[in-house]
Tab-separated table of C-alpha atoms in Angstrom:
chain	number	residue	atom	x	y	z
J	10	MET	CA	-10.058	24.687	-32.056
J	11	SER	CA	-12.917	24.797	-29.566
J	12	HIS	CA	-12.248	24.924	-25.854
J	13	ASP	CA	-14.366	22.376	-24.042
J	14	PRO	CA	-14.307	22.887	-20.256
J	15	VAL	CA	-14.654	19.155	-19.613
J	16	VAL	CA	-11.714	18.319	-21.878
J	17	ASN	CA	-9.649	21.060	-20.245
J	18	GLU	CA	-10.436	19.696	-16.780
J	19	VAL	CA	-9.488	16.145	-17.804
J	20	ARG	CA	-6.185	17.399	-19.224
J	21	LYS	CA	-5.486	19.371	-16.044
J	22	ILE	CA	-6.119	16.281	-13.900
J	23	ARG	CA	-3.923	14.140	-16.145
J	24	ARG	CA	-1.047	16.622	-15.856
J	25	LYS	CA	-1.408	16.559	-12.062
J	26	ILE	CA	-1.359	12.743	-12.026
J	27	GLU	CA	1.685	12.700	-14.327
J	28	GLU	CA	3.525	15.078	-11.968
J	29	GLU	CA	2.690	12.840	-8.994
J	30	CYS	CA	3.876	9.777	-10.925
J	31	GLU	CA	7.157	11.491	-11.748
J	32	LYS	CA	7.736	12.220	-8.036
J	33	ARG	CA	7.188	8.519	-7.261
J	34	GLY	CA	9.423	7.366	-10.112
J	35	GLU	CA	6.537	5.721	-11.929
J	36	THR	CA	5.209	6.219	-15.438
J	37	TYR	CA	1.665	7.322	-16.186
J	38	PHE	CA	1.123	3.986	-17.937
J	39	GLU	CA	2.179	2.073	-14.793
J	40	TYR	CA	-0.210	4.219	-12.768
J	41	ILE	CA	-3.101	3.452	-15.133
J	42	LEU	CA	-2.391	-0.300	-15.011
J	43	ARG	CA	-2.262	-0.244	-11.203
J	44	GLU	CA	-5.538	1.669	-10.995
J	45	GLN	CA	-7.207	-0.747	-13.429
J	46	GLN	CA	-6.125	-3.719	-11.320
J	47	LYS	CA	-7.259	-2.012	-8.132
J	48	ASN	CA	-10.675	-1.118	-9.565
J	49	HIS	CA	-11.232	-4.026	-11.962
J	50	ALA	CA	-14.795	-4.640	-10.750
J	51	ARG	CA	-15.793	-1.133	-11.849
J	52	LEU	CA	-14.407	-1.437	-15.378
J	53	VAL	CA	-16.342	-2.418	-18.460
J	54	SER	CA	-14.777	-4.988	-20.732
J	55	PHE	CA	-15.664	-5.769	-24.295
J	56	THR	CA	-15.293	-9.079	-26.050
J	57	ALA	CA	-15.345	-8.801	-29.803
J	58	PRO	CA	-17.964	-11.010	-31.423
J	59	VAL	CA	-16.686	-14.002	-33.336
J	60	SER	CA	-17.488	-13.644	-36.995
J	61	LYS	CA	-19.421	-16.507	-38.480
J	62	THR	CA	-17.963	-17.705	-41.723
J	63	SER	CA	-20.205	-19.559	-44.066
J	64	ARG	CA	-18.847	-22.674	-45.635
J	65	HIS	CA	-19.775	-23.099	-49.228
J	66	LYS	CA	-19.267	-26.314	-51.104
J	67	SER	CA	-17.260	-25.654	-54.183
J	68	SER	CA	-19.184	-26.681	-57.238
J	69	THR	CA	-17.596	-28.244	-60.253
J	70	GLY	CA	-19.310	-27.816	-63.493
């Protein structure tokens, strides 16, 4: 397994946030939801494209 310094830093920060959440009696998930609501203008959202279905007339014969 390779050791990526960026991945290691992200994991370190997540552990710190999880410890802070535990002190406040909050889950990491609750923290993430609160942060998303607080910073909603900075988030990117994605709407899945609607698939176009072709309608074929059934032929008889």
